[in-house]
Coordinates of C-alpha atoms in Angstrom, one line a residue:
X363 CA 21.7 1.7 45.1
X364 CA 21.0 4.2 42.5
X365 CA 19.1 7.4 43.4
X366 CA 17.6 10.0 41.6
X367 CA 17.1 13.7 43.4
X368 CA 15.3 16.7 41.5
X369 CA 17.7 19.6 42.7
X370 CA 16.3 23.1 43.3
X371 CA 17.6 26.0 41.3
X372 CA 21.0 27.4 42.7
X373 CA 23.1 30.2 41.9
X374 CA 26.6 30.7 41.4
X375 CA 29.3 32.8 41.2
X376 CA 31.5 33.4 38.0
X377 CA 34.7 35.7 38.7
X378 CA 35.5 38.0 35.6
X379 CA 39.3 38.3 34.2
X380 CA 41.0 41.3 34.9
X381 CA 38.6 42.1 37.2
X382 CA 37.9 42.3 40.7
X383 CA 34.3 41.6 40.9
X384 CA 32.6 39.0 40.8
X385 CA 28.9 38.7 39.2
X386 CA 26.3 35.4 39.6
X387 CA 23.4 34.0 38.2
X388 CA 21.1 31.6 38.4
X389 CA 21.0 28.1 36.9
X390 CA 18.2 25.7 36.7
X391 CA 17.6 22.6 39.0
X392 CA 18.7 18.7 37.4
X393 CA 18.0 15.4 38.2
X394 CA 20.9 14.5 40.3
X395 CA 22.2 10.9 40.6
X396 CA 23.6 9.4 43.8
X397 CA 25.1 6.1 44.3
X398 CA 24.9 4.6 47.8
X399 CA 24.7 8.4 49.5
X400 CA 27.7 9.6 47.0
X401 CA 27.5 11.8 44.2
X402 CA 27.8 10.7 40.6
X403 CA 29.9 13.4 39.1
X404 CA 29.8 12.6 35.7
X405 CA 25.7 12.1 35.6
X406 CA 25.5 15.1 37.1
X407 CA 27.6 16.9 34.8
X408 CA 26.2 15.8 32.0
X409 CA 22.8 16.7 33.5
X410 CA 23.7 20.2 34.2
X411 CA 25.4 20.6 30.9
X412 CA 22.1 19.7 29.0
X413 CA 19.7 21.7 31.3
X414 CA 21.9 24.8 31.6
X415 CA 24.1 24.7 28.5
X416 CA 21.9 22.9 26.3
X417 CA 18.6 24.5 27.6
X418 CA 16.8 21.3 26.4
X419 CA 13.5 21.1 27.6
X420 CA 13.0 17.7 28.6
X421 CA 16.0 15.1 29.5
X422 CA 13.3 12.2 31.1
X423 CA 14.7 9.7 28.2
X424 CA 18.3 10.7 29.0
X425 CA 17.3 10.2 32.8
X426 CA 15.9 6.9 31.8
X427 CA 18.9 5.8 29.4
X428 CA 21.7 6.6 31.7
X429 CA 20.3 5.1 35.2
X430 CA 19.5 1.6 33.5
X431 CA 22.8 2.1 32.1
X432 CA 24.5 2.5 35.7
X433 CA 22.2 0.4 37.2
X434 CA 23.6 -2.3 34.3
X435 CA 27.2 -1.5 35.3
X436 CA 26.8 -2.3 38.6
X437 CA 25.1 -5.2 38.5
X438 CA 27.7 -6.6 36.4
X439 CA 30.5 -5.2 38.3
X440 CA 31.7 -3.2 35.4
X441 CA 33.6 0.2 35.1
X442 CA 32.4 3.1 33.1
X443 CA 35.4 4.2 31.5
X444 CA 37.2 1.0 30.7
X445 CA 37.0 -1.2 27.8
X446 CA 38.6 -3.9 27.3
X447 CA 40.4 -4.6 23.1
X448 CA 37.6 -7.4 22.8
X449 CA 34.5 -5.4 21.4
X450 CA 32.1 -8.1 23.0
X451 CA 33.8 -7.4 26.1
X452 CA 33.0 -3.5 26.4
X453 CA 30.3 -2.5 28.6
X454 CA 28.5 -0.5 26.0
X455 CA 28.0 -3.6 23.8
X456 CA 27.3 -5.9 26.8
X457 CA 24.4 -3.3 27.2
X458 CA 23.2 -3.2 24.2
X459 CA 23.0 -7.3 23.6
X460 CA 22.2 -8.3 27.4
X461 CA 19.8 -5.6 28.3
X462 CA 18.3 -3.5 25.6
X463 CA 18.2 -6.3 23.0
X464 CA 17.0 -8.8 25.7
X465 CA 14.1 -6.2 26.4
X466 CA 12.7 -5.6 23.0
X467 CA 13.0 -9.7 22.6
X468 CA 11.0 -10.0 25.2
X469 CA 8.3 -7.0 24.9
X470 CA 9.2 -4.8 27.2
X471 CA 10.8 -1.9 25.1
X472 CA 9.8 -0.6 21.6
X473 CA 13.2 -1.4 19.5
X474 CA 12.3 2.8 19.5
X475 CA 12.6 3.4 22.7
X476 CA 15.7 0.9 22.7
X477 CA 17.4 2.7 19.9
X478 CA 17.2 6.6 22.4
X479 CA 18.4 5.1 25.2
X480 CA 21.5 3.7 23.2
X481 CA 21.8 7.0 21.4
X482 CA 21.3 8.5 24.4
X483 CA 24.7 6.7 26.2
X484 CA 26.7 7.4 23.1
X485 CA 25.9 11.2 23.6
X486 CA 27.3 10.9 26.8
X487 CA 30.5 9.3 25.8
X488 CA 31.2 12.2 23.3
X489 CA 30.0 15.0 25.8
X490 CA 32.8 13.0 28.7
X491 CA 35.7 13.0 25.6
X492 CA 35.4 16.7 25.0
X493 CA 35.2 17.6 28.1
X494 CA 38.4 15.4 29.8
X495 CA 36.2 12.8 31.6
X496 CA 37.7 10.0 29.7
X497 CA 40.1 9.3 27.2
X498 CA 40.2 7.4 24.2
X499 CA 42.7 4.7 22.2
X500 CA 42.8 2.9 19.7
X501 CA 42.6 0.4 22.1
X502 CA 40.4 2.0 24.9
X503 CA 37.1 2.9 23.6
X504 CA 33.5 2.2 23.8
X505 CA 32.2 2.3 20.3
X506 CA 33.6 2.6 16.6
X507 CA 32.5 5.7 14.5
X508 CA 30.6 4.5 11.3
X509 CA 29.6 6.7 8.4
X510 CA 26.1 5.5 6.8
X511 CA 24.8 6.4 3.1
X512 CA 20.7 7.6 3.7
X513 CA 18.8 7.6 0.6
X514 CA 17.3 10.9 -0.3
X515 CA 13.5 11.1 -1.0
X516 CA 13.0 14.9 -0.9
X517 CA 12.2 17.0 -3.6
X518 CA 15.6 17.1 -5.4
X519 CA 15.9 13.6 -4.5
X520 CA 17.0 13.1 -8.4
X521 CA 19.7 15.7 -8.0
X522 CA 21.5 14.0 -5.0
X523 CA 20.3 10.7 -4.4
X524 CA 22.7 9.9 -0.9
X525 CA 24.0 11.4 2.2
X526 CA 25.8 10.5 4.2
X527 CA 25.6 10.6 8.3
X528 CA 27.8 10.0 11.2
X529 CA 26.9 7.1 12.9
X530 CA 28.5 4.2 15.1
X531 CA 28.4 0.6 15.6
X532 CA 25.9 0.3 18.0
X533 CA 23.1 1.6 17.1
X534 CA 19.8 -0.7 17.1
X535 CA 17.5 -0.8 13.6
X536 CA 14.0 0.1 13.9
X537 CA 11.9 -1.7 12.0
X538 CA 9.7 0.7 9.2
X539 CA 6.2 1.2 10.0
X540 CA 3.5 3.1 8.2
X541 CA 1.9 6.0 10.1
X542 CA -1.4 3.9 10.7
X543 CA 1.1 1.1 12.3
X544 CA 2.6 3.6 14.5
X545 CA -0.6 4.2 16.5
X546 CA -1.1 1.5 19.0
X547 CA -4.3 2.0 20.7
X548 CA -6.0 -0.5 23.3
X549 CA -8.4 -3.3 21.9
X550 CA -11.4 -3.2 24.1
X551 CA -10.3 -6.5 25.8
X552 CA -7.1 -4.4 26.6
X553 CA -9.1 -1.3 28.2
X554 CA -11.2 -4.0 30.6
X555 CA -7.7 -5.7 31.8
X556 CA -5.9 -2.4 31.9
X557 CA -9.3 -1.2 34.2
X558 CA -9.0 -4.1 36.5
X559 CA -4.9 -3.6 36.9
X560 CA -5.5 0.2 37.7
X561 CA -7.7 -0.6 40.6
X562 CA -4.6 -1.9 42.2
X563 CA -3.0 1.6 41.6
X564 CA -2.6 4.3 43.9
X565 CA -5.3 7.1 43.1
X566 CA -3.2 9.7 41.8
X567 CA -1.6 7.0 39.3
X568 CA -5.4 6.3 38.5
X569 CA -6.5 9.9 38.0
X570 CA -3.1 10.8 35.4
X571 CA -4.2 7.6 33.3
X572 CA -7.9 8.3 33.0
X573 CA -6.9 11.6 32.1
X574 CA -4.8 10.2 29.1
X575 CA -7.3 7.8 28.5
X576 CA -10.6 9.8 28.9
X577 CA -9.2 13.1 27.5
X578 CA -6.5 12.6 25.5
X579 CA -3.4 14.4 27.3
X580 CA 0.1 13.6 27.1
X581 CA 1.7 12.2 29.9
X582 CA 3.6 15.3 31.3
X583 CA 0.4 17.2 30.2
X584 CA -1.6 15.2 32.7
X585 CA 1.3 15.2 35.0
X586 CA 1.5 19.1 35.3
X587 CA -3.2 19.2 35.3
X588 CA -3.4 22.4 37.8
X589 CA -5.4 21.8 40.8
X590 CA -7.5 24.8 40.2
X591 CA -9.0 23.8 37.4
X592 CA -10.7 21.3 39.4
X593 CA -14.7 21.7 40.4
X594 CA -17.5 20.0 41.1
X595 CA -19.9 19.4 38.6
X596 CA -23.6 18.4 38.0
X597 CA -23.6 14.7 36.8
X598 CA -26.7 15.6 34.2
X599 CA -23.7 17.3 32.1
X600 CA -21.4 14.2 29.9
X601 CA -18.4 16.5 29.4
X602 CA -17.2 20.0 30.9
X603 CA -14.1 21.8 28.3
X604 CA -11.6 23.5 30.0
X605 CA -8.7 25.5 28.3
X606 CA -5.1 24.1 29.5
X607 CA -1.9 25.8 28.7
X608 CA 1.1 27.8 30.3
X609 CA -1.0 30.7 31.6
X610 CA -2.5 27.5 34.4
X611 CA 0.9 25.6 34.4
X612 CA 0.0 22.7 32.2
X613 CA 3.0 21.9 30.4
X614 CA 1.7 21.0 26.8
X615 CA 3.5 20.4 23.4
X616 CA 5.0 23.8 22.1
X617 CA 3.6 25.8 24.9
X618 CA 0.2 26.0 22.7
X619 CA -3.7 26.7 24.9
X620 CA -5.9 24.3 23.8
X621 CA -9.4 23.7 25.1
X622 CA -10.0 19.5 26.3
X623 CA -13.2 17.6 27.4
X624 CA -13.0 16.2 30.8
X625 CA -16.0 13.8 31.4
X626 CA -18.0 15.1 34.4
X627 CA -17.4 11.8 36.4
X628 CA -13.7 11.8 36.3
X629 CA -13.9 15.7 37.4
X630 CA -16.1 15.0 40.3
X631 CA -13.5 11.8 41.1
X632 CA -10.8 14.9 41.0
X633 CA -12.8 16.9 42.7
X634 CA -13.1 14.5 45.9
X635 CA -9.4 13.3 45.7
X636 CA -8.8 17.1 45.9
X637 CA -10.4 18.2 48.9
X638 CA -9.5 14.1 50.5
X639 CA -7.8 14.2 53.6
X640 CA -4.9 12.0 51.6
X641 CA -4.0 14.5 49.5
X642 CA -4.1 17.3 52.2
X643 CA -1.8 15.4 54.4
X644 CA 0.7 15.7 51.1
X645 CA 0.5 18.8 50.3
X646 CA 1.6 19.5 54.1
X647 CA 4.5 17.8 53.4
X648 CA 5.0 20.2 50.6
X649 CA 8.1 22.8 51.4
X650 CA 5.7 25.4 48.9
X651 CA 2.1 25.6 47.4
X652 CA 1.8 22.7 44.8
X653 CA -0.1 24.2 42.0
X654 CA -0.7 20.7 40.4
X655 CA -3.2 18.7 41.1
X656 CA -1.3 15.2 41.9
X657 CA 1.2 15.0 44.6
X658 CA 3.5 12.3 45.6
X659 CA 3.9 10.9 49.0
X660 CA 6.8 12.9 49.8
X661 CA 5.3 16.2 48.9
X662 CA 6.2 16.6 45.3
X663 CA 4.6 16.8 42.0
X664 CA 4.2 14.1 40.2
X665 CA 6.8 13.9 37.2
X666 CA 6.5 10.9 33.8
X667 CA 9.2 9.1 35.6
X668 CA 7.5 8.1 38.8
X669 CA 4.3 7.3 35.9
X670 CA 6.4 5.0 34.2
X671 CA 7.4 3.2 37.3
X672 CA 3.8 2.6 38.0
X673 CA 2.3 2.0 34.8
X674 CA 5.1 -0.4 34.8
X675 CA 3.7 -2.4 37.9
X676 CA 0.5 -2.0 36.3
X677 CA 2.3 -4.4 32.9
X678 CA 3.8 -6.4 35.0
X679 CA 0.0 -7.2 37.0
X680 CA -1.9 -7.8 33.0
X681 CA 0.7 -10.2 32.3
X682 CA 1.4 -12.1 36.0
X683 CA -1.4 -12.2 37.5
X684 CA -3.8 -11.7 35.1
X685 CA -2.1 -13.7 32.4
X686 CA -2.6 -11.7 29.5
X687 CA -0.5 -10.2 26.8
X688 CA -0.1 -6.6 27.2
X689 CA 2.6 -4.7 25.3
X690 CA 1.5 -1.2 25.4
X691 CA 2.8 2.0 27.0
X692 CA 1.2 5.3 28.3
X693 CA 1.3 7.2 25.1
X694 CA -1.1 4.3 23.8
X695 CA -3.9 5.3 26.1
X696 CA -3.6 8.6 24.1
X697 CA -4.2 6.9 21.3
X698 CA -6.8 4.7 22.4
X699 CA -9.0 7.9 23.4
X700 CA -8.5 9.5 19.9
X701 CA -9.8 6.1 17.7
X702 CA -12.4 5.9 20.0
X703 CA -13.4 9.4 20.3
X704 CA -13.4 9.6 16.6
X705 CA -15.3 6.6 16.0
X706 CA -17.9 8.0 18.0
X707 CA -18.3 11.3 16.2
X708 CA -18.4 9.8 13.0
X709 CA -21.6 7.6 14.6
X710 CA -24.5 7.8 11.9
X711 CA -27.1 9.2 14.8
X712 CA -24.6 12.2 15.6
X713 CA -24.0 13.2 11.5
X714 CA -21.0 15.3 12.0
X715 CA -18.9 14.7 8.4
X716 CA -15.3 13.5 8.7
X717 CA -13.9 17.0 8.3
X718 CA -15.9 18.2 11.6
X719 CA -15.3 15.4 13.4
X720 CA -11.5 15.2 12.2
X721 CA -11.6 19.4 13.0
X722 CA -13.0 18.6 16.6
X723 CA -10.5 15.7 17.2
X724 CA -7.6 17.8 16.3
X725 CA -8.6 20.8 18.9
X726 CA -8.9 18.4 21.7
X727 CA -5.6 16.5 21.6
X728 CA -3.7 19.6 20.3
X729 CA -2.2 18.4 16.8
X730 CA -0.1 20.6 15.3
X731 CA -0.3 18.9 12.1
X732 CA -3.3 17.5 9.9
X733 CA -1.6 14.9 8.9
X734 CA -1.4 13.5 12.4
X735 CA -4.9 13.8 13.1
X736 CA -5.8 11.8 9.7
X737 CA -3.6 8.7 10.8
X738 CA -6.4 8.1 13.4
X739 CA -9.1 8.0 10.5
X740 CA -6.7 6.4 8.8
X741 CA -6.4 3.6 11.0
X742 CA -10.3 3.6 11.5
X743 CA -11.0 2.5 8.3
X744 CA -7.8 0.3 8.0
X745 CA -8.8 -1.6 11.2
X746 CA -11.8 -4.3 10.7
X747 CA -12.5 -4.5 14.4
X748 CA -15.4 -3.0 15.3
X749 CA -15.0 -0.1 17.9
X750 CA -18.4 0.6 19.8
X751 CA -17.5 4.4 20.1
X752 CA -15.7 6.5 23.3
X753 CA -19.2 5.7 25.8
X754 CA -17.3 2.2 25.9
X755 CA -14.7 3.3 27.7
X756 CA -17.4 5.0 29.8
X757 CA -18.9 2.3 31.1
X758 CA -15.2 0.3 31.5
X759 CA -13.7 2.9 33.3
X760 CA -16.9 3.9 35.3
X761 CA -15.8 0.7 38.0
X762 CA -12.3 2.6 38.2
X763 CA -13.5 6.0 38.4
X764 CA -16.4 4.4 41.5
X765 CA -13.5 2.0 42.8
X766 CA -11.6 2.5 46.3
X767 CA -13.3 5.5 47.4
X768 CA -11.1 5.5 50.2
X769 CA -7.6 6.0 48.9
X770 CA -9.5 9.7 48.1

């Protein structure tokens, strides 16, 4: 059995040549990977060499990518570092064809999100080559190194039509989409179904998606929603804006403050989960003050992973028990507030003009970029369906929001 562990930050000791002294320093916490009680060295290598030689930011898809990769070795009994002369034979091709392939066949991976993870495990085979983890043959080796010709549309696209890119043999196409296809918001049949499966969510899992849904955060964004800026409000008001940003711990895209609507009934639904008994009896469990408002069972933050686990449970319910079609993920419920938000503020009795309303839009969701912003008005206008503005999701989400009371 496979378990993940976020590590605290440590410190260590580095001994200088030609010298007797030694100096430290500290190095940030990873995800660390154990495998029946017994540590994974070369996940956790490769984990500490991205968060503290690499200083990326955020590894969840490499978490993701190389623990259904493991999990996938085990399951089929298969070695990490051997491969066998037949190419159908090597674990890294078994993976692609029998898992990630099977996946997006069947809906339950974007060919996207299918095409990271692979990229993801090849990354990981280069890192283990360079530094000594593995070797490589002509014989003994998990992929072959391709070299693709891209087609140049930039500027001087006349001047040089081609480059060319390293590549290998198994990476996964994605099909071509148009910006407006990119966006994959919730029908309004979706939003009811997805309503009834969050009932049978746990309350924290409930409040992170409303607040992607009703407000438009990012999933680490709604994750890392501080505790303090939680109050209770007067239910006369519709929305309360609150600024979010580093300076209260909210982790948002390129460390920008923006200011976000929060509807005044899922703020007085965070206000009683925050002073519930449930969530006190967590943060005891705590080993030091949470400053975020969600907390696990065990004491911790919330992180996306342990989102994706339930909104996966949450899929799995649409399309079991409630026999629907449903091939959506989190970021989708972003998307579903922003065409509905939109679509209400261009509403003929409000009579803000598309700039405003695009203006407004662009604040609350924090796009860097117009362009982003217009593939929503974009998709409006492209769409036929008619969208009955954001107080739909209102009165959908208002049986969530008043639902299980005592989970608070």
């Amino acid at each position: 059995m496979l378990t993940i562990v976020q590590s605290d930050d440590f410190e260590t000791e580095i001994q200088t040549p030609f010298c007797e002294t030694k100096s430290s320093f500290q190095l940030k916490g990873f995800p660390t990977f154990y495998e029946n009680g017994e540590y994974v060295t070369p996940i956790n290598l490769w984990m500490n060499h991205l968060i503290n030689v690499k200083r990326a930011k955020n590894i969840n898809s490499n978490v993701r990518a190389i623990s259904r990769y493991w999990r996938f070795l085990k399951n089929h009994k298969l070695s990490w570092k051997d491969f066998p002369t037949i190419k159908s034979n090597k674990p890294t091709y078994l993976f692609r064809n029998q898992d990630l392939l099977v996946a997006v066949k069947a809906g339950e991976l974007n060919s996207s999100t299918a095409a990271v993870y692979m990229n993801h495990i090849i990354k990981f085979y280069e890192w283990a080559y360079y530094e000594g983890l593995i070797e490589f043959s002509k014989e003994n080796k998990p992929f072959e190194v391709e070299f693709v010709s891209i087609k140049t549309t930039g500027m001087l696209a006349h001047i040089n039509r081609n480059y060319v890119v390293r590549s290998s043999d198994l990476r996964i196409k994605v099909p071509r989409r148009t910006p407006e296809q990119s966006l994959n918001p919730l029908t309004e049949d979706e939003v009811k179904l997805y309503s009834r499966a969050l009932k049978e969510q746990p309350i924290e899992f409930q409040i992170h998606q409303l607040l992607q849904l009703m407000c438009g955060l990012r999933i680490e964004e709604a994750c890392t929603f501080p505790a303090s800026l939680v109050k209770r409000c007067n239910p006369d008001t519709y929305h309360v804006q609150v600024s979010i940003g580093p300076n209260n711990g909210v982790h948002t895209k390129f460390g920008s403050v923006r200011t976000i609507e929060v509807p005044t009934v899922l703020m007085n639904k965070m206000y009683r989960y925050l002073i519930s008994e449930r969530r006190q009896k967590r943060e005891c469990k705590a080993e030091k003050p949470i400053a975020e408002l969600l907390i696990t069972n065990r004491g911790k933050p919330y992180n996306p992973n342990a989102i994706q686990r339930h909104f996966n449970l949450a899929r799995g319910h649409i399309r079991n028990k409630l026999n629907a079609h449903f091939q959506h993920r989190t970021h989708d419920l972003r998307a579903t507030y922003g065409t509905f938000r939109l679509t209400s503020l261009l509403d003929e009795n409000i009579g803000l003009s598309p700039f405003d309303a695009m203006s407004l839009i662009m604040g609350w969701m924090g796009h860097k970029d117009e362009k982003t912003t217009w593939r929503y008005l974009n998709f409006i206008n492209r769409s036929k369906a008619s969208i009955r503005a954001v107080c739909f999701l209102d009165q959908v989400m208002d049986s969530v929001i008043n639902e299980n009371k005592s989970q608070e």
